[in-house]
CSV table of C-alpha atoms in Angstrom, one decimal:
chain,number,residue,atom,x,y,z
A,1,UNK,CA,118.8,55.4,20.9
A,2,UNK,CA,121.4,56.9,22.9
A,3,UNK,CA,124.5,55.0,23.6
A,4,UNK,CA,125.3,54.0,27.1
A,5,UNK,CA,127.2,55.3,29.1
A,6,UNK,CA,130.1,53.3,31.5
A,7,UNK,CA,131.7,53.7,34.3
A,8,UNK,CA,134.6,51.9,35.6
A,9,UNK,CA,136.2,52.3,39.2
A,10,UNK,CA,139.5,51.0,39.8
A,11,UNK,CA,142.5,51.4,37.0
A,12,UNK,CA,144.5,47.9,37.5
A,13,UNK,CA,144.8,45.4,34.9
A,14,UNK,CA,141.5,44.1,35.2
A,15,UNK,CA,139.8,47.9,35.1
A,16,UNK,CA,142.1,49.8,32.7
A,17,UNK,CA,141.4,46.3,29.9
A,18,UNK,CA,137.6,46.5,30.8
A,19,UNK,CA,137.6,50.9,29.9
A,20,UNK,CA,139.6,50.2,27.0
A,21,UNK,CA,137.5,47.4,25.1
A,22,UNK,CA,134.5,49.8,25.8
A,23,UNK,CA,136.6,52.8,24.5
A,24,UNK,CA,137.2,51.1,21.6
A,25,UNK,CA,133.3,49.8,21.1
A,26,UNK,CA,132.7,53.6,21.1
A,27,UNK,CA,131.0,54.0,24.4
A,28,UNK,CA,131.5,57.1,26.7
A,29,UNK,CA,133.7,55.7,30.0
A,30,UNK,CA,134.4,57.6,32.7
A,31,UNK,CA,137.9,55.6,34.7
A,32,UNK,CA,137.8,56.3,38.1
A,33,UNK,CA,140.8,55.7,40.4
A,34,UNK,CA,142.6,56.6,43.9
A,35,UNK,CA,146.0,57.0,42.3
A,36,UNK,CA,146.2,59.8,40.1
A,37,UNK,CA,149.0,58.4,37.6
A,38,UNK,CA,147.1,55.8,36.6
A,39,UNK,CA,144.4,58.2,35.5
A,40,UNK,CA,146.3,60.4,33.6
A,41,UNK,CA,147.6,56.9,32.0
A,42,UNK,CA,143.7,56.0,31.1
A,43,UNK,CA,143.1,60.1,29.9
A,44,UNK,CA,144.0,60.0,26.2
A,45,UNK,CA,141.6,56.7,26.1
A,46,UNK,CA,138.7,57.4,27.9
A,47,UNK,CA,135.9,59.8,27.5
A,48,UNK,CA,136.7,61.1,31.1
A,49,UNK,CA,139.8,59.7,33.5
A,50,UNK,CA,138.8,61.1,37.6
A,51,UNK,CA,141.0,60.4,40.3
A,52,UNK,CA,139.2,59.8,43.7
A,53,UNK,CA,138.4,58.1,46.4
A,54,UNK,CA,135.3,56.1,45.8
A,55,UNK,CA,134.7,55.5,48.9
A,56,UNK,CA,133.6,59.2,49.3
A,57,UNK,CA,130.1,59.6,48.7
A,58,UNK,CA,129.9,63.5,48.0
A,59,UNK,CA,133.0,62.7,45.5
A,60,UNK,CA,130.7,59.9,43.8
A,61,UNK,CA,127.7,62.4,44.0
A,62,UNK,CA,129.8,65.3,42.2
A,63,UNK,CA,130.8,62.8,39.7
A,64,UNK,CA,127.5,62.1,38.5
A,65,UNK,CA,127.4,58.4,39.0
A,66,UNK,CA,124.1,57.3,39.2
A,67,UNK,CA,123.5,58.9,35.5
A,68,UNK,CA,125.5,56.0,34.5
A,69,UNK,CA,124.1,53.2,32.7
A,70,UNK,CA,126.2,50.6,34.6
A,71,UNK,CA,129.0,51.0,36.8
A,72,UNK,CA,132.0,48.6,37.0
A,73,UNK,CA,133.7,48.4,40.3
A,74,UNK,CA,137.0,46.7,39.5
A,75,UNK,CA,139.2,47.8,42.8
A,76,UNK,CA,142.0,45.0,43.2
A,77,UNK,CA,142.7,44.4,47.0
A,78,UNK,CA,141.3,46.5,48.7
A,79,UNK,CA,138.6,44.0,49.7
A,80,UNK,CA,137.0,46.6,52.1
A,81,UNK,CA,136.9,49.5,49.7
A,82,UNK,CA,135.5,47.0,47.6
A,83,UNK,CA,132.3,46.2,49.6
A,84,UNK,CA,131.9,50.0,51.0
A,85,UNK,CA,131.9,51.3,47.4
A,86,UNK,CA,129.2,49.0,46.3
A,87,UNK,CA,127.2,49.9,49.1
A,88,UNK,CA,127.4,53.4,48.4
A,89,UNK,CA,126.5,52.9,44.7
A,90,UNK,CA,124.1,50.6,45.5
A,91,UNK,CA,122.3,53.0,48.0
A,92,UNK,CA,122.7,55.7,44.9
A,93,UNK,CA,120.6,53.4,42.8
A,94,UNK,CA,123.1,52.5,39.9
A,95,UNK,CA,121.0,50.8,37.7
A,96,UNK,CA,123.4,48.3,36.8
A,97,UNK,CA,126.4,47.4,39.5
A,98,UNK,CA,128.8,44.9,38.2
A,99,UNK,CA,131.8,44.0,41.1
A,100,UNK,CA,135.0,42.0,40.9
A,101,UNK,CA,135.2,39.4,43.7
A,102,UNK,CA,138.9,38.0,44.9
A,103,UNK,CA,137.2,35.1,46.5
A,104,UNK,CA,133.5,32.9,46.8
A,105,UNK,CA,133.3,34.4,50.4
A,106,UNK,CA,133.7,38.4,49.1
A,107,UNK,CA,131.4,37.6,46.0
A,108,UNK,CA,128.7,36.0,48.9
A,109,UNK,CA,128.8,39.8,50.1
A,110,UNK,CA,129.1,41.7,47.4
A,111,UNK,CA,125.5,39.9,46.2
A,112,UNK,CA,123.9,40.3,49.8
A,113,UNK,CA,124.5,43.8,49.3
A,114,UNK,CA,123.3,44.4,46.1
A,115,UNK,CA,125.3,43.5,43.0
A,116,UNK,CA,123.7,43.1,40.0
A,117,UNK,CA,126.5,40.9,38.5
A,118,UNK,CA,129.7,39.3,40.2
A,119,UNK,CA,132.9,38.5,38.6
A,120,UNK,CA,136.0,36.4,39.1
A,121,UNK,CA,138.3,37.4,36.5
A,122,UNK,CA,141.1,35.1,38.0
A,123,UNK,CA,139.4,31.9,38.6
A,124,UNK,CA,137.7,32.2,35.0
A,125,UNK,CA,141.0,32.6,33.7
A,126,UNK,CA,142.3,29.5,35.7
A,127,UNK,CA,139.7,27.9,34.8
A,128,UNK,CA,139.9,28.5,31.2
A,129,UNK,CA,143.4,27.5,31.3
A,130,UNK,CA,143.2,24.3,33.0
A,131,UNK,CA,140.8,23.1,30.5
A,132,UNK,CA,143.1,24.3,27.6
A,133,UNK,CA,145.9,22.7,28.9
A,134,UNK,CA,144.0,19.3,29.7
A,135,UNK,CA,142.4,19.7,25.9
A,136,UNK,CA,144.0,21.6,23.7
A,137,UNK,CA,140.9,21.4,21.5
A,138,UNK,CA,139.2,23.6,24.2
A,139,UNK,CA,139.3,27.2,22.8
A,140,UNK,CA,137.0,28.5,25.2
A,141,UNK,CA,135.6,27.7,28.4
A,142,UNK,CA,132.1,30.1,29.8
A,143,UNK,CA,130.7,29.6,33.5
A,144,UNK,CA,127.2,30.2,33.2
A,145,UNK,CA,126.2,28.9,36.5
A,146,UNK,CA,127.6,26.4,39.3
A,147,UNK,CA,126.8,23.8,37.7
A,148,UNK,CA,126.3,24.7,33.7
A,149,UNK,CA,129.1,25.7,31.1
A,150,UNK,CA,129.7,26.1,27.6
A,151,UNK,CA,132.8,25.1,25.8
A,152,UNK,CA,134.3,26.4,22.5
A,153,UNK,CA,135.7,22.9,20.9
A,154,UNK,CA,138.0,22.8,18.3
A,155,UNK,CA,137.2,19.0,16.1
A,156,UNK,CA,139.3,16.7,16.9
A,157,UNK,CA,140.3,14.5,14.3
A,158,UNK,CA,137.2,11.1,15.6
A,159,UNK,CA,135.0,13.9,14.8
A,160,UNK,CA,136.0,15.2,11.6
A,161,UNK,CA,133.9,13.5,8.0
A,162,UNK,CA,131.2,12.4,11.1
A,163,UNK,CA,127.7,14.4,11.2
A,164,UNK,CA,126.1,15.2,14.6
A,165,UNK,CA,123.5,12.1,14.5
A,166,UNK,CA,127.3,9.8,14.1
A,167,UNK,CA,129.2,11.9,16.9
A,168,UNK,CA,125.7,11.4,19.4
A,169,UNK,CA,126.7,14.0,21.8
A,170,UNK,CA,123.7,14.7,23.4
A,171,UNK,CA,123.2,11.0,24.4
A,172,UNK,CA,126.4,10.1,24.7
A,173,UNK,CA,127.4,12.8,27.4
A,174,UNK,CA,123.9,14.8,28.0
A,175,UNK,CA,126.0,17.9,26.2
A,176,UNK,CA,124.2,19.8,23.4
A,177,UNK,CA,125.8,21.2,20.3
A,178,UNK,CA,124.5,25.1,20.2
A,179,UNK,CA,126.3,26.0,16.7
A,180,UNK,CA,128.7,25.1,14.6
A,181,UNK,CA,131.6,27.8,13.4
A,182,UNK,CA,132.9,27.0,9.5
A,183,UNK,CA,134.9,29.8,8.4
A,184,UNK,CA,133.9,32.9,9.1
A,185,UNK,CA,130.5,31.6,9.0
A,186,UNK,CA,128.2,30.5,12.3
A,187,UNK,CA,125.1,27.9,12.1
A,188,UNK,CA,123.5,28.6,14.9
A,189,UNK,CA,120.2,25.6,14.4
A,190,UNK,CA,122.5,22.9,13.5
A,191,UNK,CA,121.0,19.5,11.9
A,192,UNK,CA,121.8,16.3,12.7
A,193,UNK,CA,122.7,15.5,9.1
A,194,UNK,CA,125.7,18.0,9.3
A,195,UNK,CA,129.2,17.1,8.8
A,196,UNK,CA,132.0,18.5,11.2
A,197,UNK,CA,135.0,19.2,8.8
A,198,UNK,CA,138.6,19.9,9.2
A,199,UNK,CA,139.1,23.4,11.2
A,200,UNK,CA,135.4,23.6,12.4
A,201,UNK,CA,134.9,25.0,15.8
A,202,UNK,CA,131.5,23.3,18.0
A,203,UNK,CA,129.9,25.5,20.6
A,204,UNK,CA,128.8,22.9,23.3
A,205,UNK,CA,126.7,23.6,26.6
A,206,UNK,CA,126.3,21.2,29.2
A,207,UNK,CA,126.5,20.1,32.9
A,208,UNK,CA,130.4,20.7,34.2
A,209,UNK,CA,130.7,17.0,34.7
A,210,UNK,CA,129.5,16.2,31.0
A,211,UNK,CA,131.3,18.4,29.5
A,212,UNK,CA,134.4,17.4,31.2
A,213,UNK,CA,133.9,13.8,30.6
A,214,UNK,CA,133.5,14.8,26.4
A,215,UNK,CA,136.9,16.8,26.9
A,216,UNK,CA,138.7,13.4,27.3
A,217,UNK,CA,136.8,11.9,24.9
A,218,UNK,CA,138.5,13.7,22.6
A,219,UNK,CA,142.0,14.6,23.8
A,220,UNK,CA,143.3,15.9,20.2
């Protein structure tokens, strides 16, 4: 199977981080970008590095985006260069179109027009923060929806020598325990009978307002 193949528009510090984890994964990226130093930057770690205006549809055309697998379009503040650029991929038919949003009321637009996937890379962080800082258990915090999350849960010391039937998550605070990280192990169909020891990490989805109430359950 052939690998996929990535393209990234926009070379900040959202863009350049995305087209170097993919670099490194081994996938072919092309890094696309108005300012030209930023591409040479991105040259010597990408597959290709293009500077050019993507909001030019012949320069998109002689770029050979639509070959693309999916297509990140990570452009920083330029919120109208934002929107026109997914329109134009969109009317390419991209198969996959993946946008960064600065706000709820550009990411409404951005999936009216056609994005496959939208992403709020600062208000994820923020949020993850907040809920570190508030638990410093909290390794991890996922948005899956409006309403649904999952946590990453370092055990706190009420739940360490308990087993899952003893701790009662699920009917305690309507949250369920996914897996359970020991090590360098994962058990992914955890019983009830299992113990949570020292150092364990529990991977916990739930409603936002359960899982917040089970973060100050268990402060430390």
């Amino acid at each position: 199977m052939a690998k996929k193949q990535y393209a990234v528009i926009g070379m900040g510090r959202f863009g350049s981080s995305i087209a170097h984890a993919l670099s490194g994964m081994g996938f072919d990226v092309l890094a696309i970008d108005a300012n030209e130093q930023r591409t040479q930057e991105m040259s010597n770690v990408v597959t290709h590095a293009v500077s050019a205006d993507s909001t030019d549809e012949e320069a998109l055309r002689a770029l050979g985006i639509r070959n693309f697998d999916v297509v990140v379009v990570a452009i920083g503040e330029d919120i109208q260069a934002s929107i026109l650029t997914t329109l134009i991929l969109k009317d390419m038919g991209v198969p996959v179109l993946i946008v960064k949003a600065q706000n709820e009321l550009h990411g409404k637009v951005l999936q009216k027009i056609g994005a496959d996937k939208v992403i709020y890379p600062e208000r994820d962080m923020g949020l993850r923060v907040a809920h570190h800082l508030t638990s410093p258990n909290i390794l991890d915090y996922i948005e899956l929806s409006e309403d649904y999350s999952i946590l990453e849960m370092k055990a706190s010391e009420q739940m360490i020598g308990k087993n899952l039937l003893e701790l009662n998550i699920r009917a305690r605070f309507g949250c369920n325990v996914m897996a359970i990280k020991s090590g360098g192990s994962m058990n992914i169909s955890p019983y009830a009978e299992d113990r949570i020891a020292d150092g364990d990490v529990l991977v916990i989805v739930g409603h936002k307002d359960h899982l917040t109430k089970l973060e100050l359950a268990y402060p430390k």
